């Protein structure tokens, strides 16, 4: 039974294995302030305040380039981070493609403090254009700091979470995947809800919702 993520029963086995692998990795945390370093396993990590990473950075980008370009920058930057982390984790642990590699992402997400991941039953994680991931985050760092510092938002705010997860899954399945946030805790919803698919399928989903 999974502890750090929620997944359908059909996906439980690979996620249980990943929870053990990631938990053992984070047991190797070495915090050495006298050297100014934090290492987890062989990798150097950083601790960043969520407010600085999201609100301060987004505010600076928004002032210079406007809200649309600022949002695109954050999403695309997070997507590259997720892709890089997925590749690195797969090399380190000898993971194959597909669900085996996907499963380590949400667990790493939880241990890194991004959010808890809840993958829903209608998800279809396959390595072709039928790929579809429907998932929720009840507690993203973006929604938390937005509500704490700015109050209720008019639009979904979890750009880092959407970008990072789509980058990780793109690397895991060898597909060009994107994620979009359907509802957000910062806007008053009970969960931050996302769908992930190929760009073409996301466009169809948007059209179906509009019609």
Short mmCIF file of C-alpha atoms in Angstrom, two decimals:
data_model
loop_
_atom_site.label_atom_id
_atom_site.label_comp_id
_atom_site.label_asym_id
_atom_site.label_seq_id
_atom_site.Cartn_x
_atom_site.Cartn_y
_atom_site.Cartn_z
CA UNK A 1 0.00 0.00 0.00
CA UNK A 2 1.43 3.38 -0.98
CA UNK A 3 2.19 5.91 1.73
CA UNK A 4 3.38 9.08 0.01
CA UNK A 5 1.17 9.10 -3.11
CA UNK A 6 -2.35 7.98 -3.97
CA UNK A 7 -2.74 5.83 -7.09
CA UNK A 8 -5.25 3.37 -8.60
CA UNK A 9 -4.77 -0.26 -7.55
CA UNK A 10 -3.51 -1.12 -11.03
CA UNK A 11 -0.49 1.16 -10.49
CA UNK A 12 0.20 0.31 -6.85
CA UNK A 13 3.07 -2.15 -7.34
CA UNK A 14 5.54 0.10 -9.22
CA UNK A 15 4.71 3.03 -6.94
CA UNK A 16 5.35 0.94 -3.83
CA UNK A 17 8.80 0.05 -5.20
CA UNK A 18 9.52 3.68 -5.98
CA UNK A 19 8.50 4.79 -2.51
CA UNK A 20 11.11 2.45 -1.05
CA UNK A 21 13.83 3.63 -3.46
CA UNK A 22 13.17 7.33 -2.91
CA UNK A 23 12.86 6.92 0.87
CA UNK A 24 16.25 5.19 0.97
CA UNK A 25 17.73 7.96 -1.17
CA UNK A 26 16.52 10.72 1.15
CA UNK A 27 17.86 8.83 4.15
CA UNK A 28 21.27 9.79 2.74
CA UNK A 29 20.65 13.51 3.30
CA UNK A 30 23.84 15.25 4.42
CA UNK A 31 23.37 18.83 5.61
CA UNK A 32 26.75 20.51 6.09
CA UNK A 33 26.22 24.22 6.84
CA UNK A 34 29.89 24.56 7.78
CA UNK A 35 30.66 23.81 4.12
CA UNK A 36 27.53 25.47 2.75
CA UNK A 37 26.26 22.27 1.15
CA UNK A 38 23.30 19.89 1.17
CA UNK A 39 23.68 16.51 -0.53
CA UNK A 40 21.16 13.73 -1.01
CA UNK A 41 23.00 10.68 -2.23
CA UNK A 42 25.53 11.93 -4.74
CA UNK A 43 23.55 15.00 -5.77
CA UNK A 44 23.76 18.49 -4.35
CA UNK A 45 20.43 20.04 -3.43
CA UNK A 46 19.30 23.55 -2.47
CA UNK A 47 16.72 24.78 0.01
CA UNK A 48 14.68 27.69 -1.35
CA UNK A 49 11.79 29.57 0.23
CA UNK A 50 8.64 28.85 -1.74
CA UNK A 51 7.63 32.49 -1.66
CA UNK A 52 10.94 33.56 -3.21
CA UNK A 53 10.90 30.80 -5.83
CA UNK A 54 7.35 31.51 -6.92
CA UNK A 55 5.93 34.89 -5.92
CA UNK A 56 9.10 36.97 -6.02
CA UNK A 57 10.33 35.44 -9.28
CA UNK A 58 6.94 35.60 -10.95
CA UNK A 59 6.50 39.19 -9.82
CA UNK A 60 9.84 40.23 -11.31
CA UNK A 61 9.12 38.45 -14.59
CA UNK A 62 5.59 39.86 -14.74
CA UNK A 63 6.88 43.40 -14.27
CA UNK A 64 9.37 42.99 -17.11
CA UNK A 65 7.43 40.86 -19.61
CA UNK A 66 3.76 40.80 -18.59
CA UNK A 67 1.76 38.01 -16.93
CA UNK A 68 1.40 35.74 -19.98
CA UNK A 69 5.10 35.57 -20.80
CA UNK A 70 6.00 35.33 -17.11
CA UNK A 71 3.71 32.32 -16.76
CA UNK A 72 5.12 30.68 -19.87
CA UNK A 73 8.67 31.19 -18.60
CA UNK A 74 7.94 29.58 -15.23
CA UNK A 75 6.09 26.65 -16.79
CA UNK A 76 8.80 25.98 -19.38
CA UNK A 77 11.63 26.36 -16.86
CA UNK A 78 9.93 23.91 -14.49
CA UNK A 79 9.36 21.54 -17.39
CA UNK A 80 13.08 21.46 -18.13
CA UNK A 81 13.82 20.83 -14.43
CA UNK A 82 11.39 17.91 -14.38
CA UNK A 83 12.85 16.44 -17.56
CA UNK A 84 16.40 16.70 -16.21
CA UNK A 85 15.49 15.18 -12.83
CA UNK A 86 13.64 12.32 -14.51
CA UNK A 87 16.65 11.50 -16.69
CA UNK A 88 19.04 11.69 -13.74
CA UNK A 89 16.87 9.50 -11.52
CA UNK A 90 16.44 6.92 -14.27
CA UNK A 91 20.20 6.71 -14.85
CA UNK A 92 20.95 6.45 -11.14
CA UNK A 93 18.42 3.69 -10.46
CA UNK A 94 18.46 1.88 -13.80
CA UNK A 95 14.79 2.54 -14.53
CA UNK A 96 13.09 1.62 -17.76
CA UNK A 97 10.59 3.72 -19.65
CA UNK A 98 6.91 4.18 -18.97
CA UNK A 99 5.15 3.58 -15.66
CA UNK A 100 8.31 2.27 -13.99
CA UNK A 101 9.93 5.65 -14.54
CA UNK A 102 6.76 7.66 -13.99
CA UNK A 103 6.30 6.14 -10.53
CA UNK A 104 9.47 7.69 -9.12
CA UNK A 105 8.35 11.21 -10.08
CA UNK A 106 5.39 11.77 -7.74
CA UNK A 107 7.32 10.16 -4.87
CA UNK A 108 10.33 12.42 -5.47
CA UNK A 109 7.83 15.29 -5.73
CA UNK A 110 6.53 14.49 -2.25
CA UNK A 111 9.95 14.10 -0.64
CA UNK A 112 11.17 17.35 -2.22
CA UNK A 113 8.29 19.35 -0.75
CA UNK A 114 6.48 20.28 -3.97
CA UNK A 115 3.12 18.64 -3.17
CA UNK A 116 1.34 15.36 -2.60
CA UNK A 117 0.18 13.61 -5.78
CA UNK A 118 -3.11 11.78 -6.19
CA UNK A 119 -3.44 9.98 -9.55
CA UNK A 120 -7.08 9.34 -10.50
CA UNK A 121 -8.69 6.21 -11.90
CA UNK A 122 -9.35 7.51 -15.43
CA UNK A 123 -5.61 7.96 -16.09
CA UNK A 124 -4.12 6.06 -19.03
CA UNK A 125 -0.30 6.18 -18.69
CA UNK A 126 0.78 4.62 -22.00
CA UNK A 127 3.65 5.47 -24.35
CA UNK A 128 1.58 6.72 -27.29
CA UNK A 129 -0.82 9.50 -28.23
CA UNK A 130 -3.49 7.96 -25.97
CA UNK A 131 -1.50 8.99 -22.89
CA UNK A 132 -3.71 10.72 -20.33
CA UNK A 133 -2.93 11.55 -16.72
CA UNK A 134 -5.59 12.98 -14.43
CA UNK A 135 -4.27 13.94 -11.03
CA UNK A 136 -4.70 16.19 -8.03
CA UNK A 137 -2.41 18.03 -5.64
CA UNK A 138 -4.15 18.98 -2.38
CA UNK A 139 -1.28 21.16 -1.19
CA UNK A 140 1.02 22.68 -3.82
CA UNK A 141 3.59 25.18 -2.62
CA UNK A 142 2.33 27.74 -5.17
CA UNK A 143 -1.24 27.65 -3.87
CA UNK A 144 -0.11 27.77 -0.24
CA UNK A 145 2.12 30.82 -0.59
CA UNK A 146 -0.36 32.61 -2.87
CA UNK A 147 -3.16 32.27 -0.32
CA UNK A 148 -0.86 33.22 2.55
CA UNK A 149 0.62 36.32 0.91
CA UNK A 150 -1.89 37.52 -1.67
CA UNK A 151 -5.21 35.92 -0.82
CA UNK A 152 -7.62 34.21 -3.18
CA UNK A 153 -6.50 34.09 -6.81
CA UNK A 154 -8.63 34.60 -9.91
CA UNK A 155 -6.76 32.01 -11.98
CA UNK A 156 -4.90 28.73 -11.26
CA UNK A 157 -1.39 29.46 -10.03
CA UNK A 158 0.47 26.12 -10.02
CA UNK A 159 2.75 26.72 -12.98
CA UNK A 160 5.83 25.07 -11.48
CA UNK A 161 3.88 21.96 -10.50
CA UNK A 162 2.31 21.60 -13.96
CA UNK A 163 5.58 22.21 -15.76
CA UNK A 164 7.72 19.94 -13.60
CA UNK A 165 5.35 16.98 -13.75
CA UNK A 166 4.91 17.26 -17.52
CA UNK A 167 8.68 17.41 -17.99
CA UNK A 168 9.21 14.33 -15.82
CA UNK A 169 6.54 12.35 -17.67
CA UNK A 170 7.73 13.50 -21.10
CA UNK A 171 11.14 12.03 -20.31
CA UNK A 172 9.61 8.91 -18.76
CA UNK A 173 7.45 8.03 -21.77
CA UNK A 174 9.46 9.54 -24.61
CA UNK A 175 6.54 11.79 -25.52
CA UNK A 176 5.95 15.53 -25.80
CA UNK A 177 3.48 15.92 -22.95
CA UNK A 178 1.98 19.00 -21.36
CA UNK A 179 -0.10 19.59 -18.26
CA UNK A 180 -2.78 22.15 -17.57
CA UNK A 181 -4.40 23.03 -14.26
CA UNK A 182 -8.18 22.69 -14.32
CA UNK A 183 -8.95 23.98 -10.81
CA UNK A 184 -6.83 25.40 -8.02
CA UNK A 185 -6.88 25.57 -4.22
CA UNK A 186 -5.78 29.20 -4.51
CA UNK A 187 -9.05 29.92 -6.35
CA UNK A 188 -11.15 28.20 -3.70
CA UNK A 189 -11.26 24.64 -5.10
CA UNK A 190 -10.77 21.66 -2.73
CA UNK A 191 -7.83 20.35 -4.80
CA UNK A 192 -5.48 21.56 -7.47
CA UNK A 193 -6.62 19.38 -10.38
CA UNK A 194 -4.54 18.74 -13.52
CA UNK A 195 -4.74 16.85 -16.78
CA UNK A 196 -1.70 15.87 -18.80
CA UNK A 197 -1.61 14.66 -22.40
CA UNK A 198 -0.11 15.47 -25.78
CA UNK A 199 -0.68 19.02 -26.90
CA UNK A 200 -3.20 17.87 -29.53
CA UNK A 201 -5.26 15.94 -26.98
CA UNK A 202 -5.22 18.85 -24.54
CA UNK A 203 -6.58 21.07 -27.30
CA UNK A 204 -9.42 18.59 -27.85
CA UNK A 205 -10.13 18.52 -24.10
CA UNK A 206 -10.30 22.31 -24.03
CA UNK A 207 -12.68 22.30 -26.99
CA UNK A 208 -14.94 19.71 -25.35
CA UNK A 209 -15.09 21.76 -22.14
CA UNK A 210 -15.95 24.95 -24.06
CA UNK A 211 -18.68 23.25 -26.11
#
